[in-house]
């Protein structure tokens, strides 16, 4: 699409952040909208990444002494800048990640929301006062800043997930080093530039939030450096299985948000009008490239035909095209490799006995016209026993499974290795309560009468099993970014020992 490069330049000018695009670097900044290279950037060498970590450590040692409510002032400034530049940043997300207009703006709103939460949290980093058996003593628990936090983010949420980590880490007194996906470098540079502007306004250390660019090599330095107290990594399960043991080998901490193979159960009593709306967004939003995308639909046999008819009609009416057009609901896949994975998965589903109900092909006309990789979202009716259904494909493929009794639905739901998000559509109170109970969904997120995709800032976000077990965003996720100290203060002249021990 002509003019995207110039559009990016105008966005950086609007943000008052230097335009980073130049010739000669090894990292291509490519837009999935038209597949064209916007410009190039240069990777950091391992020595340069190490130097960034050293500067971040020095900034942390200064920042941790600043009172938490004062640290909150930095995030307040950052949130205000995000509000002022929401439109420009949202467009940049659409250009670089391929999200439709409303989703690009929604991702920036997520950053604003986490800033609001973090500012309030800066006055609530509370510990406990604990009853002690020893007279004249007080026992309490405090939370202290942890250190340097390394954030490794994925392309599908190029700025929101970083902000979840960064807003909380900064009010907790930490420093942050961010290695974004190589596929979404411009949004990372833009957000880091705005945060640095906020840091100057708030009087915070310059290197409290830094950025390193590069591929696997840059990430490995973050993973292996003992000065990085916590590595928060978002990506595939395969990536997480490589990161976790390397950080554990140096006894560091990890916060992992990995793969999802999310399902929704549709019960006989489900409101099908509501179900269709929720399923379509959850399955095709972000062109099926969310970690919370709905990938498996487990439908009771009695309502399957009616639901499939409605879903098929909805899918065939979906506007597919440039995410920069306000009428578009399905934008491009991130690159051609994603398109190849999509078509390969559909082929595997057919080979395993699946029937393609609708979609499942590259949209050749739009792909040729615009230059990116655009596909027709697929619905595939599958037998229960199949390999592809248990595999996460980052694309808009919805597998249909059929059940006859509720126990069977729960079994089908839980038998995959991933455990991120889940939902049930039912008006039966017993089914709803069973689904969110200990004997129901085994995921970190379990919803009733809403889809599995899309989460509010106030709740902790994350999953179980091969999703990694991490929790980000709301609730008590802030504790990931702090260390706990238990303190006992003796204000008596005596020295009684716990458990009645005597040592005279």
Short mmCIF file of C-alpha atoms in Angstrom, two decimals:
data_model
loop_
_atom_site.label_atom_id
_atom_site.label_comp_id
_atom_site.label_asym_id
_atom_site.label_seq_id
_atom_site.Cartn_x
_atom_site.Cartn_y
_atom_site.Cartn_z
CA UNK A 1 0.00 0.00 0.00
CA UNK A 2 1.70 3.23 -1.13
CA UNK A 3 2.53 5.76 1.51
CA UNK A 4 2.91 3.51 4.58
CA UNK A 5 6.55 4.53 5.03
CA UNK A 6 5.62 8.20 4.93
CA UNK A 7 2.69 7.53 7.27
CA UNK A 8 5.06 5.98 9.82
CA UNK A 9 7.31 9.03 9.62
CA UNK A 10 4.34 11.32 10.36
CA UNK A 11 3.37 9.18 13.34
CA UNK A 12 6.83 9.45 14.89
CA UNK A 13 6.76 13.19 14.30
CA UNK A 14 3.38 13.36 16.08
CA UNK A 15 4.83 11.42 19.00
CA UNK A 16 7.86 13.73 19.17
CA UNK A 17 10.03 10.61 19.01
CA UNK A 18 12.90 10.47 16.47
CA UNK A 19 12.03 8.39 13.39
CA UNK A 20 14.31 5.33 13.70
CA UNK A 21 14.11 4.05 10.13
CA UNK A 22 17.35 4.13 8.21
CA UNK A 23 19.15 2.16 5.53
CA UNK A 24 21.74 -0.51 6.11
CA UNK A 25 20.53 -2.35 9.22
CA UNK A 26 20.04 -6.11 9.50
CA UNK A 27 16.49 -6.01 10.91
CA UNK A 28 13.69 -5.45 8.41
CA UNK A 29 10.60 -3.58 9.55
CA UNK A 30 7.90 -5.08 7.35
CA UNK A 31 4.18 -4.29 7.39
CA UNK A 32 1.79 -7.25 7.08
CA UNK A 33 -0.70 -4.86 5.46
CA UNK A 34 1.17 -4.91 2.15
CA UNK A 35 4.20 -7.09 2.89
CA UNK A 36 6.56 -4.23 2.06
CA UNK A 37 9.69 -3.27 3.98
CA UNK A 38 9.20 0.03 5.78
CA UNK A 39 12.88 0.35 6.63
CA UNK A 40 15.70 -1.33 8.51
CA UNK A 41 17.18 -1.21 11.99
CA UNK A 42 20.39 -2.54 13.50
CA UNK A 43 20.55 -5.37 16.03
CA UNK A 44 22.32 -4.87 19.32
CA UNK A 45 25.42 -7.00 19.78
CA UNK A 46 25.71 -9.17 22.91
CA UNK A 47 28.16 -6.64 24.37
CA UNK A 48 25.71 -3.82 23.72
CA UNK A 49 22.88 -5.76 25.40
CA UNK A 50 25.13 -6.38 28.39
CA UNK A 51 25.92 -2.67 28.57
CA UNK A 52 22.19 -1.83 28.52
CA UNK A 53 21.66 -4.24 31.43
CA UNK A 54 24.50 -2.57 33.34
CA UNK A 55 22.90 0.86 32.89
CA UNK A 56 19.54 -0.57 33.94
CA UNK A 57 21.08 -2.02 37.09
CA UNK A 58 22.52 1.38 37.98
CA UNK A 59 19.13 3.00 37.36
CA UNK A 60 17.44 0.39 39.55
CA UNK A 61 19.80 1.08 42.45
CA UNK A 62 18.69 4.72 42.32
CA UNK A 63 15.01 4.10 41.56
CA UNK A 64 14.41 1.61 44.40
CA UNK A 65 15.06 4.37 46.95
CA UNK A 66 12.27 6.56 45.53
CA UNK A 67 8.98 6.23 47.49
CA UNK A 68 6.44 4.12 45.62
CA UNK A 69 3.79 6.89 45.34
CA UNK A 70 6.44 9.11 43.74
CA UNK A 71 7.29 6.29 41.34
CA UNK A 72 3.62 6.32 40.46
CA UNK A 73 4.03 9.87 39.15
CA UNK A 74 6.13 8.49 36.28
CA UNK A 75 3.35 6.11 35.24
CA UNK A 76 0.79 8.90 35.55
CA UNK A 77 2.86 10.99 33.11
CA UNK A 78 3.20 8.03 30.75
CA UNK A 79 -0.54 7.32 30.84
CA UNK A 80 -1.26 10.94 29.95
CA UNK A 81 1.08 10.77 26.94
CA UNK A 82 -0.65 7.59 25.80
CA UNK A 83 -4.02 9.35 25.99
CA UNK A 84 -2.72 12.26 23.93
CA UNK A 85 -1.28 10.00 21.23
CA UNK A 86 -3.77 7.11 21.30
CA UNK A 87 -4.85 7.53 17.69
CA UNK A 88 -1.32 7.69 16.27
CA UNK A 89 -0.12 4.73 18.32
CA UNK A 90 -3.20 2.70 17.40
CA UNK A 91 -2.51 3.29 13.71
CA UNK A 92 1.12 2.26 14.18
CA UNK A 93 -0.03 -1.00 15.80
CA UNK A 94 -2.31 -1.62 12.80
CA UNK A 95 0.47 -0.90 10.32
CA UNK A 96 3.03 -3.09 12.02
CA UNK A 97 0.95 -5.93 13.55
CA UNK A 98 -1.96 -5.95 11.09
CA UNK A 99 -4.68 -5.40 13.68
CA UNK A 100 -7.90 -3.78 12.56
CA UNK A 101 -8.47 -0.17 13.57
CA UNK A 102 -10.54 -0.83 16.70
CA UNK A 103 -8.13 -3.50 17.95
CA UNK A 104 -5.13 -1.23 17.43
CA UNK A 105 -6.84 1.48 19.47
CA UNK A 106 -7.92 -1.13 21.99
CA UNK A 107 -4.34 -2.21 22.55
CA UNK A 108 -3.30 1.36 23.33
CA UNK A 109 -6.29 1.59 25.69
CA UNK A 110 -4.93 -1.48 27.48
CA UNK A 111 -1.73 0.45 28.11
CA UNK A 112 -3.72 3.37 29.47
CA UNK A 113 -5.75 1.06 31.70
CA UNK A 114 -2.70 -0.65 33.20
CA UNK A 115 -1.19 2.77 33.89
CA UNK A 116 -4.32 3.72 35.84
CA UNK A 117 -4.12 0.49 37.81
CA UNK A 118 -0.41 0.90 38.50
CA UNK A 119 -0.76 4.50 39.70
CA UNK A 120 -3.33 3.38 42.28
CA UNK A 121 -1.19 0.38 43.17
CA UNK A 122 1.77 2.65 43.93
CA UNK A 123 -0.02 3.56 47.20
CA UNK A 124 -1.04 -0.02 48.02
CA UNK A 125 2.12 -2.15 47.95
CA UNK A 126 1.19 -3.44 51.37
CA UNK A 127 2.52 -6.32 53.45
CA UNK A 128 1.04 -7.99 56.52
CA UNK A 129 1.26 -7.70 60.27
CA UNK A 130 1.40 -11.26 61.59
CA UNK A 131 0.52 -12.53 65.05
CA UNK A 132 3.58 -13.69 66.97
CA UNK A 133 3.80 -16.12 69.87
CA UNK A 134 6.58 -14.11 71.54
CA UNK A 135 5.57 -11.26 73.87
CA UNK A 136 7.09 -7.87 73.17
CA UNK A 137 7.67 -8.73 69.53
CA UNK A 138 6.12 -7.66 66.25
CA UNK A 139 6.24 -9.76 63.10
CA UNK A 140 5.52 -8.25 59.71
CA UNK A 141 5.94 -8.83 56.01
CA UNK A 142 7.34 -6.26 53.57
CA UNK A 143 7.67 -6.17 49.81
CA UNK A 144 10.81 -4.63 48.32
CA UNK A 145 11.90 -3.82 44.73
CA UNK A 146 13.29 -6.87 42.95
CA UNK A 147 15.82 -5.63 40.39
CA UNK A 148 16.14 -5.55 36.62
CA UNK A 149 13.19 -7.13 34.79
CA UNK A 150 13.74 -8.46 31.28
CA UNK A 151 10.63 -8.44 29.09
CA UNK A 152 10.51 -10.54 25.91
CA UNK A 153 7.30 -9.86 23.99
CA UNK A 154 5.53 -11.35 20.96
CA UNK A 155 4.23 -9.69 17.79
CA UNK A 156 0.53 -10.25 18.37
CA UNK A 157 0.29 -7.82 21.30
CA UNK A 158 3.29 -5.66 20.46
CA UNK A 159 2.81 -3.07 23.22
CA UNK A 160 0.06 -4.14 25.64
CA UNK A 161 1.90 -7.07 27.23
CA UNK A 162 5.06 -4.98 27.64
CA UNK A 163 3.00 -2.31 29.39
CA UNK A 164 1.46 -4.88 31.76
CA UNK A 165 4.96 -5.75 32.92
CA UNK A 166 6.51 -2.30 32.73
CA UNK A 167 3.84 -0.25 34.51
CA UNK A 168 3.80 -2.66 37.45
CA UNK A 169 7.56 -3.18 37.54
CA UNK A 170 8.27 0.55 37.59
CA UNK A 171 5.90 1.35 40.46
CA UNK A 172 7.37 -1.66 42.29
CA UNK A 173 10.79 0.00 42.03
CA UNK A 174 12.36 -2.11 39.29
CA UNK A 175 14.10 -1.25 36.03
CA UNK A 176 12.95 -2.81 32.73
CA UNK A 177 14.88 -4.02 29.68
CA UNK A 178 12.59 -4.85 26.75
CA UNK A 179 13.37 -7.11 23.82
CA UNK A 180 10.38 -6.88 21.47
CA UNK A 181 9.56 -9.26 18.65
CA UNK A 182 11.65 -8.64 15.56
CA UNK A 183 8.34 -8.31 13.68
CA UNK A 184 7.11 -5.30 15.68
CA UNK A 185 10.09 -3.07 16.40
CA UNK A 186 8.59 0.30 15.50
CA UNK A 187 5.81 0.15 18.08
CA UNK A 188 8.43 -0.75 20.70
CA UNK A 189 10.60 2.21 19.78
CA UNK A 190 7.61 4.55 19.83
CA UNK A 191 6.42 3.42 23.28
CA UNK A 192 9.92 3.48 24.75
CA UNK A 193 10.35 7.01 23.38
CA UNK A 194 7.13 8.15 25.06
CA UNK A 195 8.11 6.51 28.34
CA UNK A 196 11.48 8.27 28.24
CA UNK A 197 9.66 11.56 27.76
CA UNK A 198 7.57 10.72 30.81
CA UNK A 199 10.69 9.81 32.78
CA UNK A 200 12.26 13.18 32.06
CA UNK A 201 9.09 14.96 33.14
CA UNK A 202 8.92 12.93 36.36
CA UNK A 203 12.63 13.21 37.17
CA UNK A 204 13.19 9.46 36.89
CA UNK A 205 16.54 7.91 35.88
CA UNK A 206 17.06 7.91 32.12
CA UNK A 207 17.74 4.17 31.90
CA UNK A 208 14.85 3.02 34.06
CA UNK A 209 13.19 1.56 30.93
CA UNK A 210 15.43 0.55 28.03
CA UNK A 211 15.15 -1.31 24.75
CA UNK A 212 17.32 -3.89 23.00
CA UNK A 213 16.78 -4.90 19.39
CA UNK A 214 17.62 -8.20 17.83
CA UNK A 215 16.71 -11.84 17.48
CA UNK A 216 17.44 -14.92 19.53
CA UNK A 217 20.97 -13.82 20.40
CA UNK A 218 19.78 -10.63 22.13
CA UNK A 219 17.15 -12.58 24.03
CA UNK A 220 19.69 -15.13 25.20
CA UNK A 221 21.79 -12.42 26.82
CA UNK A 222 18.76 -11.30 28.85
CA UNK A 223 17.93 -14.88 29.77
CA UNK A 224 21.45 -15.76 30.92
CA UNK A 225 22.53 -12.52 32.65
CA UNK A 226 22.49 -12.87 36.45
CA UNK A 227 21.74 -9.15 36.81
CA UNK A 228 18.29 -9.77 35.31
CA UNK A 229 16.27 -10.81 38.34
CA UNK A 230 13.08 -11.71 36.45
CA UNK A 231 12.57 -12.75 32.84
CA UNK A 232 8.98 -12.23 31.68
CA UNK A 233 8.61 -14.00 28.34
CA UNK A 234 5.58 -14.22 26.06
CA UNK A 235 5.61 -16.59 23.13
CA UNK A 236 5.33 -20.22 22.13
CA UNK A 237 5.52 -23.17 24.50
CA UNK A 238 8.64 -24.26 22.62
CA UNK A 239 10.30 -20.95 23.43
CA UNK A 240 9.24 -21.16 27.08
CA UNK A 241 10.73 -24.63 27.45
CA UNK A 242 14.06 -23.19 26.33
CA UNK A 243 13.91 -20.05 28.48
CA UNK A 244 12.78 -21.62 31.77
CA UNK A 245 15.68 -24.05 32.39
CA UNK A 246 18.30 -21.47 31.43
CA UNK A 247 16.95 -18.94 33.91
CA UNK A 248 16.48 -21.67 36.52
CA UNK A 249 20.10 -22.74 36.08
CA UNK A 250 21.16 -19.40 37.58
CA UNK A 251 18.25 -19.50 40.10
CA UNK A 252 16.53 -16.51 38.49
CA UNK A 253 12.79 -15.98 38.26
CA UNK A 254 10.57 -16.45 35.22
CA UNK A 255 7.08 -15.28 34.34
CA UNK A 256 5.91 -17.25 31.32
CA UNK A 257 2.88 -16.60 29.11
CA UNK A 258 3.00 -19.31 26.46
CA UNK A 259 0.71 -21.19 24.08
CA UNK A 260 -3.06 -21.42 24.20
CA UNK A 261 -5.46 -23.88 22.59
CA UNK A 262 -8.64 -22.36 23.91
CA UNK A 263 -12.07 -23.92 23.81
CA UNK A 264 -15.70 -22.99 24.35
CA UNK A 265 -18.43 -25.41 25.33
CA UNK A 266 -21.88 -24.72 23.85
CA UNK A 267 -24.58 -26.36 25.94
CA UNK A 268 -28.17 -27.20 24.89
CA UNK A 269 -29.52 -24.20 26.81
CA UNK A 270 -27.10 -21.67 25.27
CA UNK A 271 -28.37 -18.35 23.92
CA UNK A 272 -27.26 -18.94 20.32
CA UNK A 273 -27.54 -15.32 19.25
CA UNK A 274 -25.11 -14.31 21.98
CA UNK A 275 -22.96 -17.38 21.31
CA UNK A 276 -22.51 -16.58 17.63
CA UNK A 277 -21.38 -13.02 18.34
CA UNK A 278 -18.91 -14.17 20.98
CA UNK A 279 -17.56 -17.08 18.96
CA UNK A 280 -16.94 -15.08 15.80
CA UNK A 281 -14.95 -12.37 17.58
CA UNK A 282 -13.01 -14.88 19.68
CA UNK A 283 -12.15 -17.04 16.67
CA UNK A 284 -11.32 -14.44 14.00
CA UNK A 285 -10.28 -11.36 16.00
CA UNK A 286 -6.68 -10.36 15.18
CA UNK A 287 -7.02 -12.88 12.32
CA UNK A 288 -6.82 -15.69 14.87
CA UNK A 289 -3.41 -14.57 16.12
CA UNK A 290 -4.22 -14.04 19.80
CA UNK A 291 -2.97 -16.36 22.50
CA UNK A 292 -6.60 -16.38 23.70
CA UNK A 293 -8.09 -17.04 20.26
CA UNK A 294 -10.93 -19.57 20.28
CA UNK A 295 -9.63 -22.65 18.48
CA UNK A 296 -11.97 -25.46 19.61
CA UNK A 297 -15.77 -25.27 19.78
CA UNK A 298 -17.27 -28.18 21.73
CA UNK A 299 -20.96 -28.22 20.82
CA UNK A 300 -23.80 -30.35 22.15
CA UNK A 301 -25.24 -32.52 19.40
CA UNK A 302 -28.75 -31.10 19.84
CA UNK A 303 -27.74 -27.54 18.86
CA UNK A 304 -24.85 -28.22 16.53
CA UNK A 305 -26.67 -27.96 13.19
CA UNK A 306 -28.38 -24.69 14.09
CA UNK A 307 -25.17 -23.16 15.45
CA UNK A 308 -23.07 -24.24 12.44
CA UNK A 309 -25.63 -22.73 10.08
CA UNK A 310 -25.50 -19.40 11.92
CA UNK A 311 -21.71 -19.39 12.19
CA UNK A 312 -21.28 -20.22 8.51
CA UNK A 313 -23.47 -17.31 7.51
CA UNK A 314 -21.56 -14.97 9.82
CA UNK A 315 -18.16 -16.13 8.53
CA UNK A 316 -19.17 -15.67 4.91
CA UNK A 317 -20.20 -12.08 5.59
CA UNK A 318 -16.92 -11.06 7.28
CA UNK A 319 -15.20 -8.09 5.58
CA UNK A 320 -11.60 -9.11 4.88
CA UNK A 321 -9.05 -6.48 3.87
CA UNK A 322 -6.69 -3.76 4.95
CA UNK A 323 -6.78 -3.17 8.71
CA UNK A 324 -6.52 0.55 8.00
CA UNK A 325 -10.03 0.53 6.51
CA UNK A 326 -12.69 1.09 9.16
CA UNK A 327 -15.05 -1.46 7.60
CA UNK A 328 -12.55 -4.35 7.87
CA UNK A 329 -13.07 -7.03 10.52
CA UNK A 330 -10.37 -9.51 9.42
CA UNK A 331 -6.93 -8.17 8.56
CA UNK A 332 -3.79 -9.97 7.39
CA UNK A 333 -1.72 -12.69 8.95
CA UNK A 334 1.62 -11.42 10.18
CA UNK A 335 3.61 -12.88 7.24
CA UNK A 336 3.68 -15.52 4.52
CA UNK A 337 5.03 -18.15 6.92
CA UNK A 338 1.87 -17.74 9.01
CA UNK A 339 -0.20 -18.21 5.85
CA UNK A 340 1.67 -21.41 5.03
CA UNK A 341 1.08 -22.72 8.56
CA UNK A 342 -2.63 -21.90 8.21
CA UNK A 343 -3.09 -23.79 4.95
CA UNK A 344 -0.95 -26.70 6.21
CA UNK A 345 -3.11 -27.04 9.32
CA UNK A 346 -6.29 -27.08 7.22
CA UNK A 347 -4.71 -29.76 5.03
CA UNK A 348 -3.80 -31.83 8.07
CA UNK A 349 -7.33 -31.47 9.42
CA UNK A 350 -8.73 -32.82 6.16
CA UNK A 351 -6.26 -35.72 6.23
CA UNK A 352 -7.38 -36.56 9.77
CA UNK A 353 -11.02 -36.83 8.77
CA UNK A 354 -12.11 -33.23 9.14
CA UNK A 355 -14.70 -31.53 6.93
CA UNK A 356 -14.13 -27.89 6.03
CA UNK A 357 -17.46 -26.14 6.57
CA UNK A 358 -16.30 -22.77 5.25
CA UNK A 359 -13.07 -20.89 4.49
CA UNK A 360 -9.63 -22.40 4.91
CA UNK A 361 -7.90 -20.86 1.89
CA UNK A 362 -5.71 -17.87 1.12
CA UNK A 363 -7.78 -14.98 -0.22
CA UNK A 364 -5.82 -14.67 -3.44
CA UNK A 365 -7.63 -11.61 -4.78
CA UNK A 366 -7.11 -9.45 -1.69
CA UNK A 367 -3.58 -10.77 -1.10
CA UNK A 368 -2.56 -9.86 -4.64
CA UNK A 369 -4.34 -6.52 -4.53
CA UNK A 370 -2.88 -5.39 -1.20
CA UNK A 371 0.35 -7.39 -1.07
CA UNK A 372 -0.03 -9.03 2.37
CA UNK A 373 -1.19 -12.50 3.35
CA UNK A 374 -4.97 -12.55 3.76
CA UNK A 375 -6.94 -15.74 4.41
CA UNK A 376 -10.56 -16.83 4.68
CA UNK A 377 -11.25 -17.86 8.31
CA UNK A 378 -12.01 -21.56 8.52
CA UNK A 379 -14.54 -23.71 10.35
CA UNK A 380 -13.60 -27.40 10.30
CA UNK A 381 -15.83 -30.17 11.69
CA UNK A 382 -13.46 -32.66 13.31
CA UNK A 383 -13.64 -36.13 14.85
CA UNK A 384 -12.75 -36.13 18.55
CA UNK A 385 -9.54 -38.09 18.07
CA UNK A 386 -7.21 -35.98 15.95
CA UNK A 387 -3.74 -34.57 16.33
CA UNK A 388 -4.25 -31.18 14.73
CA UNK A 389 -6.97 -30.21 17.22
CA UNK A 390 -4.41 -30.53 20.01
CA UNK A 391 -1.96 -28.25 18.23
CA UNK A 392 -2.03 -24.45 18.35
CA UNK A 393 -1.95 -22.86 14.89
CA UNK A 394 -1.70 -19.08 14.94
CA UNK A 395 -4.46 -18.37 12.47
CA UNK A 396 -8.27 -18.23 12.18
CA UNK A 397 -9.12 -21.95 12.27
CA UNK A 398 -12.05 -23.05 14.42
CA UNK A 399 -12.36 -26.80 15.02
CA UNK A 400 -15.84 -28.15 15.78
CA UNK A 401 -16.19 -31.07 18.19
CA UNK A 402 -19.45 -32.73 19.26
CA UNK A 403 -20.48 -33.98 22.70
CA UNK A 404 -23.47 -35.80 24.18
CA UNK A 405 -23.07 -35.39 27.95
CA UNK A 406 -21.42 -32.75 30.10
CA UNK A 407 -18.66 -34.98 31.48
CA UNK A 408 -17.62 -35.72 27.90
CA UNK A 409 -17.49 -31.98 27.17
CA UNK A 410 -15.22 -31.36 30.16
CA UNK A 411 -12.97 -34.24 29.12
CA UNK A 412 -12.67 -32.94 25.55
CA UNK A 413 -12.00 -29.46 26.88
CA UNK A 414 -9.21 -30.47 29.26
CA UNK A 415 -7.37 -33.10 27.23
CA UNK A 416 -5.01 -30.66 25.46
CA UNK A 417 -1.63 -29.73 26.93
CA UNK A 418 -2.32 -25.98 26.96
CA UNK A 419 -4.38 -24.28 29.67
CA UNK A 420 -4.83 -20.58 29.03
CA UNK A 421 -8.44 -19.48 28.47
CA UNK A 422 -11.84 -21.15 28.24
CA UNK A 423 -15.55 -20.47 28.23
CA UNK A 424 -18.98 -22.05 28.35
CA UNK A 425 -22.26 -20.86 26.89
CA UNK A 426 -25.13 -22.11 29.03
CA UNK A 427 -28.18 -20.92 30.95
CA UNK A 428 -27.95 -23.95 33.25
CA UNK A 429 -26.64 -22.80 36.62
CA UNK A 430 -25.23 -26.22 37.50
CA UNK A 431 -23.24 -26.42 34.27
CA UNK A 432 -21.93 -22.89 34.70
CA UNK A 433 -20.82 -23.47 38.28
CA UNK A 434 -19.30 -26.86 37.45
CA UNK A 435 -17.31 -25.33 34.58
CA UNK A 436 -15.62 -22.73 36.81
CA UNK A 437 -15.11 -25.17 39.70
CA UNK A 438 -12.09 -27.33 40.49
CA UNK A 439 -13.60 -30.20 38.49
CA UNK A 440 -14.38 -28.08 35.43
CA UNK A 441 -12.06 -26.08 33.19
CA UNK A 442 -8.36 -26.57 33.97
CA UNK A 443 -7.41 -23.19 32.48
CA UNK A 444 -6.19 -20.02 34.17
CA UNK A 445 -9.21 -18.18 32.73
CA UNK A 446 -12.71 -19.69 32.75
CA UNK A 447 -15.64 -17.58 31.50
CA UNK A 448 -19.40 -18.06 31.38
CA UNK A 449 -21.43 -16.65 28.47
CA UNK A 450 -18.52 -14.65 27.07
CA UNK A 451 -15.75 -15.88 24.80
CA UNK A 452 -12.24 -16.81 25.90
CA UNK A 453 -10.63 -13.91 24.03
CA UNK A 454 -10.26 -10.51 25.62
CA UNK A 455 -9.38 -9.79 29.24
CA UNK A 456 -9.83 -6.85 31.56
CA UNK A 457 -6.86 -5.26 33.31
CA UNK A 458 -8.21 -5.86 36.83
CA UNK A 459 -7.92 -9.65 36.69
CA UNK A 460 -4.71 -11.67 36.68
CA UNK A 461 -3.95 -12.94 33.17
CA UNK A 462 -2.27 -16.28 32.55
CA UNK A 463 -2.69 -20.02 32.29
CA UNK A 464 -1.73 -23.47 33.48
CA UNK A 465 0.03 -26.54 32.10
CA UNK A 466 2.12 -25.71 29.00
CA UNK A 467 0.86 -22.12 29.07
CA UNK A 468 3.54 -21.61 31.72
CA UNK A 469 1.71 -20.72 34.92
CA UNK A 470 2.54 -17.01 34.86
CA UNK A 471 0.18 -14.23 35.91
CA UNK A 472 0.35 -10.66 34.60
CA UNK A 473 -1.74 -7.49 34.80
CA UNK A 474 -4.20 -7.19 37.71
CA UNK A 475 -5.07 -8.88 40.99
CA UNK A 476 -1.83 -9.60 42.92
CA UNK A 477 0.37 -9.97 39.82
CA UNK A 478 2.47 -7.08 41.18
CA UNK A 479 4.12 -9.53 43.58
CA UNK A 480 6.04 -11.06 40.67
CA UNK A 481 8.08 -7.85 40.50
CA UNK A 482 9.01 -7.63 44.18
CA UNK A 483 10.82 -9.65 46.81
CA UNK A 484 9.27 -10.53 50.14
CA UNK A 485 10.94 -9.98 53.52
CA UNK A 486 9.59 -11.27 56.83
CA UNK A 487 10.68 -9.07 59.74
CA UNK A 488 10.52 -9.72 63.47
CA UNK A 489 11.11 -6.71 65.73
CA UNK A 490 11.87 -7.31 69.42
CA UNK A 491 10.92 -4.26 71.50
CA UNK A 492 11.22 -6.09 74.84
CA UNK A 493 14.27 -6.58 77.12
CA UNK A 494 13.87 -10.37 76.86
CA UNK A 495 14.87 -12.89 74.21
CA UNK A 496 12.20 -15.60 74.07
CA UNK A 497 12.72 -18.15 71.28
CA UNK A 498 10.01 -19.56 69.05
CA UNK A 499 8.53 -23.01 69.61
CA UNK A 500 9.47 -22.83 73.29
CA UNK A 501 13.15 -23.51 72.59
CA UNK A 502 15.49 -22.67 75.49
CA UNK A 503 19.17 -21.88 75.07
CA UNK A 504 20.52 -20.58 78.38
#
